Coordinates of N, CA and C in Angstrom, one line a residue:
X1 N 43.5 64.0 -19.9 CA 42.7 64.5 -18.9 C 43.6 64.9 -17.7
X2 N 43.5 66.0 -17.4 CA 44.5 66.5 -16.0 C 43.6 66.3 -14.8
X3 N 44.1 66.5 -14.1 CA 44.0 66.1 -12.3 C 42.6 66.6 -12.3
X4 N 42.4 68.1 -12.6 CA 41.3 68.6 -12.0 C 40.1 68.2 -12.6
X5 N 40.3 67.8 -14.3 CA 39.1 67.1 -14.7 C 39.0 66.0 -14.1
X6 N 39.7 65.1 -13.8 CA 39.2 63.9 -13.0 C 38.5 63.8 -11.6
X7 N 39.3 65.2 -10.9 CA 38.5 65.3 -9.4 C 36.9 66.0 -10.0
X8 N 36.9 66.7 -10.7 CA 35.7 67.7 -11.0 C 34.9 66.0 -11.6
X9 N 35.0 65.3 -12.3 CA 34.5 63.8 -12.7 C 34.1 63.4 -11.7
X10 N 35.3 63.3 -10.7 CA 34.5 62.1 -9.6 C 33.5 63.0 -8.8
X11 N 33.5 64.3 -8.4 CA 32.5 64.7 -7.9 C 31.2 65.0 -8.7
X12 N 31.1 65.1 -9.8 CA 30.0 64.8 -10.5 C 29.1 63.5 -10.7
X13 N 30.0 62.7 -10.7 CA 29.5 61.4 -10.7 C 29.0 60.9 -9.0
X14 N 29.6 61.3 -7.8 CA 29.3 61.0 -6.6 C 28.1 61.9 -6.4
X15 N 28.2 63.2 -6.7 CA 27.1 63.9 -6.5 C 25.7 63.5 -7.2
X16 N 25.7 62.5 -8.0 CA 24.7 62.2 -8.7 C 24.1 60.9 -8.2
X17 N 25.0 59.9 -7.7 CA 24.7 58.5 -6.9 C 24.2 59.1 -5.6
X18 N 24.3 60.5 -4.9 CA 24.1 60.8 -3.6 C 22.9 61.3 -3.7
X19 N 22.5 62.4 -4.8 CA 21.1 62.7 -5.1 C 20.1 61.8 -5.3
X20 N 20.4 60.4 -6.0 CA 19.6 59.6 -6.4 C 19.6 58.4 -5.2
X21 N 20.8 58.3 -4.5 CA 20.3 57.7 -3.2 C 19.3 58.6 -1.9
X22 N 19.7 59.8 -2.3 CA 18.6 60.2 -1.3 C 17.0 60.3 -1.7
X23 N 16.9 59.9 -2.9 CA 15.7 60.1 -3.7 C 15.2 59.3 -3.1
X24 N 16.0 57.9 -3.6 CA 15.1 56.7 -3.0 C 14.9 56.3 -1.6
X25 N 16.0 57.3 -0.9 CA 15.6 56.7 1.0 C 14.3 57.6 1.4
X26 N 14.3 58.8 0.2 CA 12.9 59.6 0.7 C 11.6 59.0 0.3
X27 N 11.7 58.2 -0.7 CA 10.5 57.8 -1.1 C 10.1 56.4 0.1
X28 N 11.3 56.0 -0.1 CA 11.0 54.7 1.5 C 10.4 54.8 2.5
X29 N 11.0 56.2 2.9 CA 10.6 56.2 4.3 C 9.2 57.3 4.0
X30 N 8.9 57.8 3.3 CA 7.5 58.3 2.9 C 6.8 56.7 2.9
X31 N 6.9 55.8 1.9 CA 5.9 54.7 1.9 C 6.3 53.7 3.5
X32 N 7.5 54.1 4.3 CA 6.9 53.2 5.1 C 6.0 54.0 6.3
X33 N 6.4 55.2 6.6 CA 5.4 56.5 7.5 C 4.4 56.2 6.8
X34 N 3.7 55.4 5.6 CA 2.2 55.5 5.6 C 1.8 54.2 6.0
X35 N 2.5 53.2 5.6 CA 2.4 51.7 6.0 C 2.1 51.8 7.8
X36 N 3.3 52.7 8.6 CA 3.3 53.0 10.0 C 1.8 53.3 10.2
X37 N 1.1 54.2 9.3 CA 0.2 55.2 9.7 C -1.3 54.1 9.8
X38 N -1.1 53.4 8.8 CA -2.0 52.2 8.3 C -2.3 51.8 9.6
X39 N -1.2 50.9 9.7 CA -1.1 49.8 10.5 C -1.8 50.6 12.3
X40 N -1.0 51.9 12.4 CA -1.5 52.4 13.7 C -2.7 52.6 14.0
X41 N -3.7 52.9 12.7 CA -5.3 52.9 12.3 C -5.6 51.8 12.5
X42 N -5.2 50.8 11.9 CA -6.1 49.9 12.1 C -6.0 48.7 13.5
X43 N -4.9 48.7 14.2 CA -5.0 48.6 15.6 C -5.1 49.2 16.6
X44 N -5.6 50.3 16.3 CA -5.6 51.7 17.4 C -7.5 51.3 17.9
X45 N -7.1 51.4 19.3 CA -8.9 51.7 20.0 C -8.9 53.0 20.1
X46 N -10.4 53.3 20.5 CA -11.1 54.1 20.0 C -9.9 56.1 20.7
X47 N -9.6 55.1 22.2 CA -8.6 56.6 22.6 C -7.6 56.4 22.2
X48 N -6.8 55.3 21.5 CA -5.4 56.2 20.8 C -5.9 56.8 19.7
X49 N -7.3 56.0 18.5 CA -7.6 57.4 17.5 C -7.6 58.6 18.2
X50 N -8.9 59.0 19.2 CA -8.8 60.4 19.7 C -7.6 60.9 19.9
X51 N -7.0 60.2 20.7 CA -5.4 60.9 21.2 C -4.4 61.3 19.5
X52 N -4.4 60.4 18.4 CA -3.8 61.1 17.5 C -4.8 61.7 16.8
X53 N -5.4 61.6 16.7 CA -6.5 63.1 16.3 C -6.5 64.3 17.0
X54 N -6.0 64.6 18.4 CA -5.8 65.8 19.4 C -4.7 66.5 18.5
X55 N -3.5 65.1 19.2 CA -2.4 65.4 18.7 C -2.2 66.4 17.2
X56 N -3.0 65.7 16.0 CA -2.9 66.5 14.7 C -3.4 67.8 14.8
X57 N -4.4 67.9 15.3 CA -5.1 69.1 15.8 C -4.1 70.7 16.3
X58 N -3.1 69.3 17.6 CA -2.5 70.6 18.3 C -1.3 70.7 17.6
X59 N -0.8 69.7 16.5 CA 0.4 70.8 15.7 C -0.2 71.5 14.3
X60 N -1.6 71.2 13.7 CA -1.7 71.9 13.3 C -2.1 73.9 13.5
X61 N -2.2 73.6 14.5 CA -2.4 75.0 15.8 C -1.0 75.7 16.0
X62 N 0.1 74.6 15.8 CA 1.4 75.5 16.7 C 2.1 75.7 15.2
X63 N 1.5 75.4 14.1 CA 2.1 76.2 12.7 C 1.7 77.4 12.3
X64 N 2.8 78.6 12.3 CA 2.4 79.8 12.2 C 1.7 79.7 10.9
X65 N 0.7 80.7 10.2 CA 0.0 80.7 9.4 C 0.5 82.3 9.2
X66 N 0.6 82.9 7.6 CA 0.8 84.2 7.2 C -0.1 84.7 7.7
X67 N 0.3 85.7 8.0 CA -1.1 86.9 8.3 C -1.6 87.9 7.3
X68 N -2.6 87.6 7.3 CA -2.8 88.8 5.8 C -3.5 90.0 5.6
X69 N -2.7 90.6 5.5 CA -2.2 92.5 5.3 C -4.0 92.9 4.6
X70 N -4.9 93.4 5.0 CA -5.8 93.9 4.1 C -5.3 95.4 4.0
X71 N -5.6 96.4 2.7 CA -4.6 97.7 2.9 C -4.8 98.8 3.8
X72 N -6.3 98.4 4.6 CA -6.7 99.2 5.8 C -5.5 98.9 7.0
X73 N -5.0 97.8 6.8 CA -4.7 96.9 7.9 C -2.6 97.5 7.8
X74 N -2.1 98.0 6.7 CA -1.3 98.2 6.0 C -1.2 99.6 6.4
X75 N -2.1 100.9 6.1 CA -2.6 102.1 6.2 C -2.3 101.9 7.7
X76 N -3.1 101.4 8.7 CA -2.7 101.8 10.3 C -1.7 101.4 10.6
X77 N -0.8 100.8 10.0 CA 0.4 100.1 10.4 C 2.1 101.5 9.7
X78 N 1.5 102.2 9.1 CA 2.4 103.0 8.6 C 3.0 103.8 9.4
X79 N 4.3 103.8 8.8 CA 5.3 105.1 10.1 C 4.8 106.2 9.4
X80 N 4.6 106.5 8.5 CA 4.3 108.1 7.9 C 2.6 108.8 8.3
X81 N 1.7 107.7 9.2 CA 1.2 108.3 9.7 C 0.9 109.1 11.0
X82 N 0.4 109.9 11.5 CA 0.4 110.7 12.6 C -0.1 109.6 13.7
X83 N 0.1 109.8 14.9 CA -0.6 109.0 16.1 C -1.9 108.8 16.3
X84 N -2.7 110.2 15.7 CA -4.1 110.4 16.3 C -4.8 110.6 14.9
X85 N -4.2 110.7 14.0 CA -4.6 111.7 12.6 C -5.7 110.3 12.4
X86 N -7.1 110.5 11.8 CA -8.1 109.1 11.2 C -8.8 110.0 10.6

């Protein structure tokens, strides 16, 4: 085995302990952000629920959403039509 199969080896094998360690720190911290989430539910009064209920509210608000093209909507948006032409 020459040089390069060995380096091309060890990075195959590193790249595979690195994927599989990030697997598992993703799954961790996924089950512990629900355990967090738990726990914040069930000691939370009545205004920190409201307050993270606002909260969810206003980032689901500041996530752009597609906008969707109906072909009327597509049609007035065209450079090949005239300014005034309907």
């Amino acid at each position: 085995m020459n040089t390069a199969d060995q380096i091309e080896q060890i990075a195959r094998a590193t790249t595979t302990r690195l994927a599989e360690a990030s697997r598992e720190f993703s799954a961790v911290q996924r089950r512990l952000s629900g355990v967090a989430g738990q726990h914040r539910q069930a000691t939370a009064d009545a205004t920190a629920r409201l307050r993270a209920d606002l909260e969810v509210a206003a980032d689901a608000c500041d996530s752009p959403t597609p906008r969707i093209l109906l072909p009327a909507d597509v049609a007035e948006a065209s450079p090949h039509r005239g300014r005034h032409s309907e």
